[in-house]
XYZ file of N, CA and C in Angstrom:
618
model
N -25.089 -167.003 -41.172
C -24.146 -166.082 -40.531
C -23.761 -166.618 -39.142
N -22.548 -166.731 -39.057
C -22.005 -167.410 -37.671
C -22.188 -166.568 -36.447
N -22.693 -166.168 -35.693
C -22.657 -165.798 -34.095
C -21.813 -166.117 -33.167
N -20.982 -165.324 -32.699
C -19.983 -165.326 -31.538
C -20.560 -164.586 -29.830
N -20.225 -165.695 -29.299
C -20.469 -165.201 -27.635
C -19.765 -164.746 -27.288
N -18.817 -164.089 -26.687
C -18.033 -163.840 -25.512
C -18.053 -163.781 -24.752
N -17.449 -164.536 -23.362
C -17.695 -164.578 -22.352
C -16.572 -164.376 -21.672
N -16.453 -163.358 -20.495
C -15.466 -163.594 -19.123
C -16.195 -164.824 -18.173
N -14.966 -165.563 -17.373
C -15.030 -166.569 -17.166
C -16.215 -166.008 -15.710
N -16.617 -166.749 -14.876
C -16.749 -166.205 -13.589
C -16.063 -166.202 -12.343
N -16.818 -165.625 -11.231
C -15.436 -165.217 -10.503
C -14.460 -166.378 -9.881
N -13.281 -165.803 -10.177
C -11.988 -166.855 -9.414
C -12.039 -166.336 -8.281
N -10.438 -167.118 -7.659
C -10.118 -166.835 -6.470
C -9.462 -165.396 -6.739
N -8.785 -165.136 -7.576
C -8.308 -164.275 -7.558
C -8.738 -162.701 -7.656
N -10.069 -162.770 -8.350
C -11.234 -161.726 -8.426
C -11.674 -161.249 -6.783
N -11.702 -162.295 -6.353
C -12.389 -162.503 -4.957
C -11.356 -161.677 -4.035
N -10.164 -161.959 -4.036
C -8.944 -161.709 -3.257
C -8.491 -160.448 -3.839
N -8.773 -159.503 -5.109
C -8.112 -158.599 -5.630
C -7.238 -158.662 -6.203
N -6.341 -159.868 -6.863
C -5.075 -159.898 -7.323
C -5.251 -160.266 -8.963
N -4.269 -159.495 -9.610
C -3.880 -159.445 -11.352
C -3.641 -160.793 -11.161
N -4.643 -161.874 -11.891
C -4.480 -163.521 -11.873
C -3.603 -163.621 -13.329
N -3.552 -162.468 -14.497
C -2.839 -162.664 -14.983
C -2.549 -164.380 -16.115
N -1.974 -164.683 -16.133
C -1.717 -166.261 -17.048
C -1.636 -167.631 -16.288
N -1.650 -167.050 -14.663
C -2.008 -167.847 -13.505
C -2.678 -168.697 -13.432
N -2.864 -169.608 -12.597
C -4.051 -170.592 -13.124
C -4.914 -170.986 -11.664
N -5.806 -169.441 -11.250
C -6.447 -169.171 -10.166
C -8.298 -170.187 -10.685
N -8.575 -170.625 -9.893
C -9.682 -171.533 -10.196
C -11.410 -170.945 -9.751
N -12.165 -171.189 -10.000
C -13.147 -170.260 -9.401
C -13.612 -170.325 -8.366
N -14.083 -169.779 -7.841
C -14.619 -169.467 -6.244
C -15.867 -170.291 -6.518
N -16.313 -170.754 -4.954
C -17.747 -171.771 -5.351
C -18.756 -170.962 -6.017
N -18.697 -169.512 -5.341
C -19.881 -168.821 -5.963
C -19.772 -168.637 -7.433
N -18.479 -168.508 -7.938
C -18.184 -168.506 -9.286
C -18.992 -169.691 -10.283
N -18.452 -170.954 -9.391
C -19.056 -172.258 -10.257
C -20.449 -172.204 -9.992
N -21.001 -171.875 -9.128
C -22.385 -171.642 -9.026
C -23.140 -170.809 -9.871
N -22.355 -169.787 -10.451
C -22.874 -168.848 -11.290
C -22.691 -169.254 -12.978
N -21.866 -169.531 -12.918
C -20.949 -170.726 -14.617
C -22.577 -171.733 -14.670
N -23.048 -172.162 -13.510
C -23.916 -173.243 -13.745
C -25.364 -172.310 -13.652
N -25.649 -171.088 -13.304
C -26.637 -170.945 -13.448
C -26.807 -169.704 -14.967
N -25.310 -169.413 -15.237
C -25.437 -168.892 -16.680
C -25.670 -169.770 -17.642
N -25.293 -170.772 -17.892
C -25.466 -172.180 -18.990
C -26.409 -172.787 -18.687
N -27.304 -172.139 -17.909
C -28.761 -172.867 -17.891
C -29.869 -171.669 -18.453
N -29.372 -170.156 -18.410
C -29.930 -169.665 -18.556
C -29.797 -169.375 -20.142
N -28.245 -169.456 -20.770
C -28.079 -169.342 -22.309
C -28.706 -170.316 -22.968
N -28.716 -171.939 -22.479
C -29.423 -172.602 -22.747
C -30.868 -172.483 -23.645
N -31.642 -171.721 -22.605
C -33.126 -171.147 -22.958
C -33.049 -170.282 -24.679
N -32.206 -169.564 -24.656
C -32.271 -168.520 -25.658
C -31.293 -168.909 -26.696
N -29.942 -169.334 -26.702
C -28.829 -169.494 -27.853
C -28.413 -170.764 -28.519
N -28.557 -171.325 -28.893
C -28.293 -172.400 -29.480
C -26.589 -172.852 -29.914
N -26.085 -172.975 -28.776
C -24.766 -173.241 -28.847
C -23.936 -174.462 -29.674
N -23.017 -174.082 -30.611
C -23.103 -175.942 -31.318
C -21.316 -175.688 -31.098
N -21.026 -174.836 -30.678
C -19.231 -175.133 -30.448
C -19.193 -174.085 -29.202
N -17.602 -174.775 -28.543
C -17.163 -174.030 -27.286
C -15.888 -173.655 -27.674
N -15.293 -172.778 -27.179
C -13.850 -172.603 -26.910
C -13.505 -172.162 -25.738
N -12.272 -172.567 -24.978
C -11.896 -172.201 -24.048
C -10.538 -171.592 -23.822
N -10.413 -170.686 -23.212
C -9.004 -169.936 -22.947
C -7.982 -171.337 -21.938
N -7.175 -171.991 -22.053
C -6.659 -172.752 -20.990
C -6.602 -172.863 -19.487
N -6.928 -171.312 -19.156
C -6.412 -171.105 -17.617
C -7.867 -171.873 -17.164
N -7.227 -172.476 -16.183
C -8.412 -173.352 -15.956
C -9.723 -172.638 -14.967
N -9.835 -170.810 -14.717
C -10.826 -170.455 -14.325
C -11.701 -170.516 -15.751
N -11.318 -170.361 -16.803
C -12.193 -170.444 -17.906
C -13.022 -171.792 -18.318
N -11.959 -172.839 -18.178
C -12.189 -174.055 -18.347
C -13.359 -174.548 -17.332
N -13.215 -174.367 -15.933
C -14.623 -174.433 -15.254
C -15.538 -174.083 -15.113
N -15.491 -172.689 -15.782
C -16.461 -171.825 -16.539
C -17.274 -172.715 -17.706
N -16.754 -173.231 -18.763
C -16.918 -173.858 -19.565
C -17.690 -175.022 -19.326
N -17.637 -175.996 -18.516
C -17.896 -176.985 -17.612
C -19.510 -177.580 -17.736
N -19.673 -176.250 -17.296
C -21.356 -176.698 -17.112
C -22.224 -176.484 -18.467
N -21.439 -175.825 -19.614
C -21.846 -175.047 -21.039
C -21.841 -176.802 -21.630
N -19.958 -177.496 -21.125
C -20.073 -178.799 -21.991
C -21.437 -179.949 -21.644
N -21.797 -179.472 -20.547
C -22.392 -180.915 -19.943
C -23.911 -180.656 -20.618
N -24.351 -179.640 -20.398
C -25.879 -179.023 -20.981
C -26.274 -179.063 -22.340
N -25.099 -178.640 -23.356
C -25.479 -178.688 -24.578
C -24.267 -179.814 -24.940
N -23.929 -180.617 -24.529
C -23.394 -181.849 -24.888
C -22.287 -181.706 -26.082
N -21.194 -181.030 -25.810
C -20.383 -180.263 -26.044
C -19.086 -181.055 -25.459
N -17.908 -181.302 -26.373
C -16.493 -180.807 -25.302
C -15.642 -179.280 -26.238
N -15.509 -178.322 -25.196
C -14.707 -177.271 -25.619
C -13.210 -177.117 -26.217
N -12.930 -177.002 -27.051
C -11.384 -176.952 -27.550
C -11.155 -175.525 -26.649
N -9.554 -175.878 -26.364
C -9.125 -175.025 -25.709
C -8.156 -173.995 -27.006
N -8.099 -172.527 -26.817
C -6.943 -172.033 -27.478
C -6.557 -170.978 -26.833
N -4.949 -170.762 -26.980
C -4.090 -170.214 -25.952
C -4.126 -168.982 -26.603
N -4.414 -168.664 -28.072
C -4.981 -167.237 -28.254
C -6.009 -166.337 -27.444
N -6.661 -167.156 -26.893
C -7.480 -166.539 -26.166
C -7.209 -166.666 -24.372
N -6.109 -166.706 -24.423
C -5.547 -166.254 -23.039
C -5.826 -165.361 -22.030
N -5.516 -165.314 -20.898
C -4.962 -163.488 -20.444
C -3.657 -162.783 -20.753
N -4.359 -161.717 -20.809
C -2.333 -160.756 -20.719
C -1.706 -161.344 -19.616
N -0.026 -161.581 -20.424
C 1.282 -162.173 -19.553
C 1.578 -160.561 -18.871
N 1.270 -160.600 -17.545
C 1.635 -159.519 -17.269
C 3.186 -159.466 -16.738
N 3.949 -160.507 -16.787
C 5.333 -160.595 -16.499
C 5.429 -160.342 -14.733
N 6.146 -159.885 -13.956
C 6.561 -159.513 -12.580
C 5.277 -159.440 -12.084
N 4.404 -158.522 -12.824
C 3.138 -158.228 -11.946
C 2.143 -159.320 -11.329
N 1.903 -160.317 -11.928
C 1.050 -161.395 -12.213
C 1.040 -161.888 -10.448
N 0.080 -161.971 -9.852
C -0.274 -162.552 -8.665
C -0.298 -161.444 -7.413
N 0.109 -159.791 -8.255
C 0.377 -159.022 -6.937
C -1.121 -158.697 -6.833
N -1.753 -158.023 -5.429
C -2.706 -157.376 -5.705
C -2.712 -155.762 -6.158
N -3.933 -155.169 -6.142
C -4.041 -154.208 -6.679
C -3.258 -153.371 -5.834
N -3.363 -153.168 -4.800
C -3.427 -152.425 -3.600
C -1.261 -152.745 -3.697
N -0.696 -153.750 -3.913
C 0.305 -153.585 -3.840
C 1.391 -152.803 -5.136
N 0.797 -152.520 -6.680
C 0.461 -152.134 -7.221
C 0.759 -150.521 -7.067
N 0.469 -149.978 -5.818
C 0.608 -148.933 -5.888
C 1.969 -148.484 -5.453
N 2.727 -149.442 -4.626
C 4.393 -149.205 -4.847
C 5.229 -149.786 -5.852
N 4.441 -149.707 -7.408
C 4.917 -150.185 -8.246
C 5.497 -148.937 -9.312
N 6.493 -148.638 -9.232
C 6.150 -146.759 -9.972
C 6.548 -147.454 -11.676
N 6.742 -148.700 -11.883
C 6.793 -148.901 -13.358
C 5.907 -149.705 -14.089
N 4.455 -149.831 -13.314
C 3.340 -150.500 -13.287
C 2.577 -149.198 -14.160
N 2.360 -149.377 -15.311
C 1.562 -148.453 -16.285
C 0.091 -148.465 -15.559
N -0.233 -147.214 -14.932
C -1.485 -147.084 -13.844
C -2.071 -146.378 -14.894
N -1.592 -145.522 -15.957
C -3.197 -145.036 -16.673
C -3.395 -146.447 -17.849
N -4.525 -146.472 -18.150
C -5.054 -147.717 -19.193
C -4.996 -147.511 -20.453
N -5.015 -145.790 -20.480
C -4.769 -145.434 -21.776
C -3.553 -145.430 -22.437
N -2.537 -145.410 -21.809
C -1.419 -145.875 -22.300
C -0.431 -147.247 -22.893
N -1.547 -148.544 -22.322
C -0.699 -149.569 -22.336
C -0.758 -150.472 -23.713
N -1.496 -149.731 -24.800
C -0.880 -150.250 -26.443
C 0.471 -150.944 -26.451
N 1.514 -150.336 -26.242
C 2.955 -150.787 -26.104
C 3.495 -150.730 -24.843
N 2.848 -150.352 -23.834
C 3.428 -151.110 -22.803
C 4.163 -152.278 -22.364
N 5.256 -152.677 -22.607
C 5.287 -154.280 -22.108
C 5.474 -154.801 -20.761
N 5.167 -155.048 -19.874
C 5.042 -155.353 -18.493
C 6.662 -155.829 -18.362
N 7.604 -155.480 -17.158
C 8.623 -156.026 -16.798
C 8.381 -157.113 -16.237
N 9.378 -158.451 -16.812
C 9.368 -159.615 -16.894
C 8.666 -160.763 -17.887
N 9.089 -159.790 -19.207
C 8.836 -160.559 -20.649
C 7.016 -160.925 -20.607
N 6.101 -159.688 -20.190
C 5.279 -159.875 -20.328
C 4.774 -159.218 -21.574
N 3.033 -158.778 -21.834
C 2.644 -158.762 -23.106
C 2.042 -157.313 -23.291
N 2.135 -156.214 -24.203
C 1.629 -155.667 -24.809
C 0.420 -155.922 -25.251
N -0.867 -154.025 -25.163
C -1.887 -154.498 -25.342
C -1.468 -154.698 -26.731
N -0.734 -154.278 -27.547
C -0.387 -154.444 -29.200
C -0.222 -156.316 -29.198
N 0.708 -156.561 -28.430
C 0.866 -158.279 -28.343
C -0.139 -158.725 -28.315
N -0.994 -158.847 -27.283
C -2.954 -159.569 -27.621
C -3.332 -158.956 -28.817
N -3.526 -157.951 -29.143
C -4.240 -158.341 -30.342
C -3.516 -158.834 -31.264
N -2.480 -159.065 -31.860
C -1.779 -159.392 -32.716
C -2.084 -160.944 -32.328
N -2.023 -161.521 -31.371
C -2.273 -163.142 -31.476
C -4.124 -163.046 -31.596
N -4.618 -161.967 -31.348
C -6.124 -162.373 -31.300
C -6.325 -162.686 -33.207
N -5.308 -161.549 -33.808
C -6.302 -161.561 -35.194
C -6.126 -163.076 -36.294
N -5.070 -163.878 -35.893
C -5.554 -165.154 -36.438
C -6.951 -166.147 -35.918
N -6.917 -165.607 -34.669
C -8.062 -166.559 -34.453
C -9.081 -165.922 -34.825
N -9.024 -164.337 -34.644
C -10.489 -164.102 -35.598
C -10.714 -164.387 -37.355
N -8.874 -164.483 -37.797
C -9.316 -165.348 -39.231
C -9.660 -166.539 -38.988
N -9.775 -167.440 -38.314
C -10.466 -168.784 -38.059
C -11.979 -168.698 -37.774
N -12.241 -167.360 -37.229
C -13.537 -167.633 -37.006
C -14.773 -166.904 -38.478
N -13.322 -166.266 -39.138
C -13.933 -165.466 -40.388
C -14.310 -167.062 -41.430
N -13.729 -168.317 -40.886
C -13.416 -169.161 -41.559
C -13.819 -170.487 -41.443
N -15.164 -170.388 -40.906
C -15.293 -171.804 -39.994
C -16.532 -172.111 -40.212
N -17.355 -173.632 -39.639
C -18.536 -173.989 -39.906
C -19.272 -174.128 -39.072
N -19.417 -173.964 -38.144
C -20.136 -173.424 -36.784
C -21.241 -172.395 -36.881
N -22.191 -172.035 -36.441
C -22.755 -171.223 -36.320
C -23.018 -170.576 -35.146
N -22.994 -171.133 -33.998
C -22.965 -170.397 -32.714
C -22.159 -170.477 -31.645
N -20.967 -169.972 -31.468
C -20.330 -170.050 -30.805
C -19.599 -169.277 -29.419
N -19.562 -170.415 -28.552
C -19.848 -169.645 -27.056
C -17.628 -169.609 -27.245
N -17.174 -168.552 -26.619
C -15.409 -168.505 -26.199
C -15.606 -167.790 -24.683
N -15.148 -168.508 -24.033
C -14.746 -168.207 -23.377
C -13.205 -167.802 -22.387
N -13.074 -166.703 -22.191
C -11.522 -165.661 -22.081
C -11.623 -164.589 -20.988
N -10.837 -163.438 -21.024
C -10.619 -163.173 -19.423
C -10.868 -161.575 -19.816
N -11.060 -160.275 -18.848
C -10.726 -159.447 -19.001
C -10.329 -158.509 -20.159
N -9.209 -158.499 -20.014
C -7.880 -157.729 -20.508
C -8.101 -157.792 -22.347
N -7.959 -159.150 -22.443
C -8.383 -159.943 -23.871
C -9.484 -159.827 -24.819
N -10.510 -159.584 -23.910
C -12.119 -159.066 -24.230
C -11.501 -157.392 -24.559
N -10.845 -156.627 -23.685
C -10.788 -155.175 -24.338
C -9.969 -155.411 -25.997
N -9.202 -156.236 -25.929
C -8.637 -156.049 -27.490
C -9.533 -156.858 -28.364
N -10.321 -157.851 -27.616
C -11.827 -158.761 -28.712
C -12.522 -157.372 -29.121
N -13.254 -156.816 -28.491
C -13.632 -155.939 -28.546
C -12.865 -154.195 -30.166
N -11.909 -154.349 -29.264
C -11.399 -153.314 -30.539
C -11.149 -153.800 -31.800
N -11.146 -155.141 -32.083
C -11.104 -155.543 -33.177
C -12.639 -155.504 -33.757
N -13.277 -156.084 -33.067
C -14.747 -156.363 -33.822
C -15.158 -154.685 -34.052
N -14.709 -153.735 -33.215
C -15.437 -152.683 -33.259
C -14.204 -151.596 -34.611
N -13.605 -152.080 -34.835
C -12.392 -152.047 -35.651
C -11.726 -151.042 -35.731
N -10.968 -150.426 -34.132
C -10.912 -149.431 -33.515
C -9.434 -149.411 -33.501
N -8.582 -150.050 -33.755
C -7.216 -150.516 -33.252
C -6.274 -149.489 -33.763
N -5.196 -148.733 -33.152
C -4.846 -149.013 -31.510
C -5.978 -148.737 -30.231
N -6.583 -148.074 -30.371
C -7.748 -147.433 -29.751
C -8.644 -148.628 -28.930
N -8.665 -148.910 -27.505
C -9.421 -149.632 -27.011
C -10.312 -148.501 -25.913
N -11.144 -150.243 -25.616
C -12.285 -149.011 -24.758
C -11.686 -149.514 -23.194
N -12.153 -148.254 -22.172
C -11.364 -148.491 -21.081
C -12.178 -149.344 -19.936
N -13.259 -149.908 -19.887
C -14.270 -150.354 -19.374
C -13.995 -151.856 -19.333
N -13.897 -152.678 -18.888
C -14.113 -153.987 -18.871
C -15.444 -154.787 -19.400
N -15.635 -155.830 -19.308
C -16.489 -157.506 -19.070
C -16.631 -157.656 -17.477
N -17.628 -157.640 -17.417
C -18.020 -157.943 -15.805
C -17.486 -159.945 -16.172
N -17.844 -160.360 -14.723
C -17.422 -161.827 -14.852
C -18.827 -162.656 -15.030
N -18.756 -163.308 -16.118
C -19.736 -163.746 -16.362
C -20.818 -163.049 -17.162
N -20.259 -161.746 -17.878
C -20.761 -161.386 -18.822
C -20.635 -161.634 -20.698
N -21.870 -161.683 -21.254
C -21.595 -162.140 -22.720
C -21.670 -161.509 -23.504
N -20.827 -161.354 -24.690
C -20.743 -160.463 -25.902
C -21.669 -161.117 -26.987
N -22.579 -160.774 -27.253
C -23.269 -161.519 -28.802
C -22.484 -160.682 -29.703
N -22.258 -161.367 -30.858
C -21.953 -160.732 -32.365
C -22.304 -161.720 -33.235
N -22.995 -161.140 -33.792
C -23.026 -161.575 -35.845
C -22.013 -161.196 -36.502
N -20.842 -162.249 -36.955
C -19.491 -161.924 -37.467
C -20.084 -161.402 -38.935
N -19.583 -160.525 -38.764
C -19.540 -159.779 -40.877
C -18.563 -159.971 -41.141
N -18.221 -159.115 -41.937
C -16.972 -159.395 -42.617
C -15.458 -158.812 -41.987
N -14.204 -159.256 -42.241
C -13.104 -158.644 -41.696
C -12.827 -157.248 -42.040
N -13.052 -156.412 -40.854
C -12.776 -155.030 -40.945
C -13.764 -154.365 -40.655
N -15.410 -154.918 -40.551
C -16.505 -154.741 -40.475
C -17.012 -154.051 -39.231
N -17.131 -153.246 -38.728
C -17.677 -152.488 -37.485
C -18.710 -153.197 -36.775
N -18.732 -153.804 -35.961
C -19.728 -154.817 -35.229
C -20.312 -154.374 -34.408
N -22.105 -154.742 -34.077
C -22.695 -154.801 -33.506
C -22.173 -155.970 -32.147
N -22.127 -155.139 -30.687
C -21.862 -155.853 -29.809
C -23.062 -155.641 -28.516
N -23.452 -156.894 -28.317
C -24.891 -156.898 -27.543
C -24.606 -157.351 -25.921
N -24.449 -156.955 -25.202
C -24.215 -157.549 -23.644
C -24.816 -158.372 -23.163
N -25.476 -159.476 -22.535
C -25.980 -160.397 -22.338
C -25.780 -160.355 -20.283
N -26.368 -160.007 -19.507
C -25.845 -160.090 -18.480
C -26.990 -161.127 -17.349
N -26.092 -162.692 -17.279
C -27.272 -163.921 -16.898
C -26.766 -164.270 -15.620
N -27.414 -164.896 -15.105
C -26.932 -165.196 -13.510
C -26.569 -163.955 -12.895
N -25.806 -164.073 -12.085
C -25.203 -162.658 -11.310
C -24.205 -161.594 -11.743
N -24.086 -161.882 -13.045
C -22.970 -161.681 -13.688
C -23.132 -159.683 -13.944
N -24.455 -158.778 -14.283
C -24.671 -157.526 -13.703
C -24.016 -156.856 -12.204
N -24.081 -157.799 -11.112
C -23.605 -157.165 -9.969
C -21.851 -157.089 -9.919
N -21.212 -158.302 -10.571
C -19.911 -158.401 -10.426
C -18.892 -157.492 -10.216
N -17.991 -157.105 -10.112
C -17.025 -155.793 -9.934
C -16.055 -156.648 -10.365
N -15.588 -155.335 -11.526
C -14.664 -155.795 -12.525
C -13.658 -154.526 -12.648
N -12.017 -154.756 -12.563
C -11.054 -154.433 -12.392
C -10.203 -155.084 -13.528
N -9.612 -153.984 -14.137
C -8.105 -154.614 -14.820
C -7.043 -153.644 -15.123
């Protein structure tokens, strides 16, 4: 039975600073890479990692970094596992946000939301998530670490928990991990939190 990790990347600059990093390509803060290197030493001990994936934005990718070098690994990247295109919004902070009156502020609403400036629906992520979860319904791997952002993890999440439209409103701290034992498609999943390095204290916003 194949095992899936999930991971939010750790903290960027943009976590740090407060701003929707969005499809941006904000890089991590030292403390971030410091923490990327003391989580992949600590999964190390316990998971037996034999594949990586990485979301492109390259806070994930340095996230990834210290996972390739330890278990002797290089990560394929896939753009399914992105962040939400938040269109216009992407780089504002939160705080500016609030003179936004067409900025969907409750969470429960943004299924079909589409962000102004050809951004993405939470309906849009999952719809690109569920081929890659047929790839992973489909593959020869057995333990596999992905690493992805936020936003993306709430629709990972409603799929494995097979909740859809229905997401949960809570985030992935940074640097937190999802265990799952993939069952079958449609299957209600057991999802286990994993919280290594500093990744419990983090403050997480989306």
């Amino acid at each position: 039975m194949t095992t899936l990790y999930f991971m939010r990347h750790a903290e960027s600059e943009a976590n740090l600073s407060d701003i929707l990093a969005s499809q941006l390509d904000f890089p991590l803060t030292e403390k971030g890479k410091k923490d990327a290197a003391q989580i992949a030493e600590e999964v190390l001990q316990f998971h037996p990692i034999d594949h990586i994936i990485s979301s492109p934005l390259i806070r994930a990718k340095q996230t990834a970094a210290p996972f390739e070098k330890l278990f002797a690994l290089t990560a394929d990247t896939d753009s399914r596992v992105i962040e939400q295109d938040l269109g216009k919004y992407a780089g504002k902070t939160y705080a500016q946000l609030d003179d936004e009156p067409d900025y969907c502020h409750d969470r429960s609403l943004r299924w079909k939301w589409v962000p102004e400036g050809e951004g993405e629906s939470y309906e849009m992520i999952a719809d690109r998530l569920q081929p890659f979860f047929d790839k992973m319904f489909d593959q020869k791997h057995e333990h596999i670490l992905i690493i992805t952002h936020a936003v993306t993890l709430r629709m990972v999440k409603s799929i494995l928990l097979n909740i859809l439209p229905e997401y949960p409103r809570e985030i992935a701290h940074n640097g937190e991990i999802w265990q799952v034992k993939l069952g079958k498609k449609g299957d209600v999943h057991e999802i286990k939190s994993h919280f290594y390095g500093e990744s419990k204290s983090a403050v997480s916003r989306a």
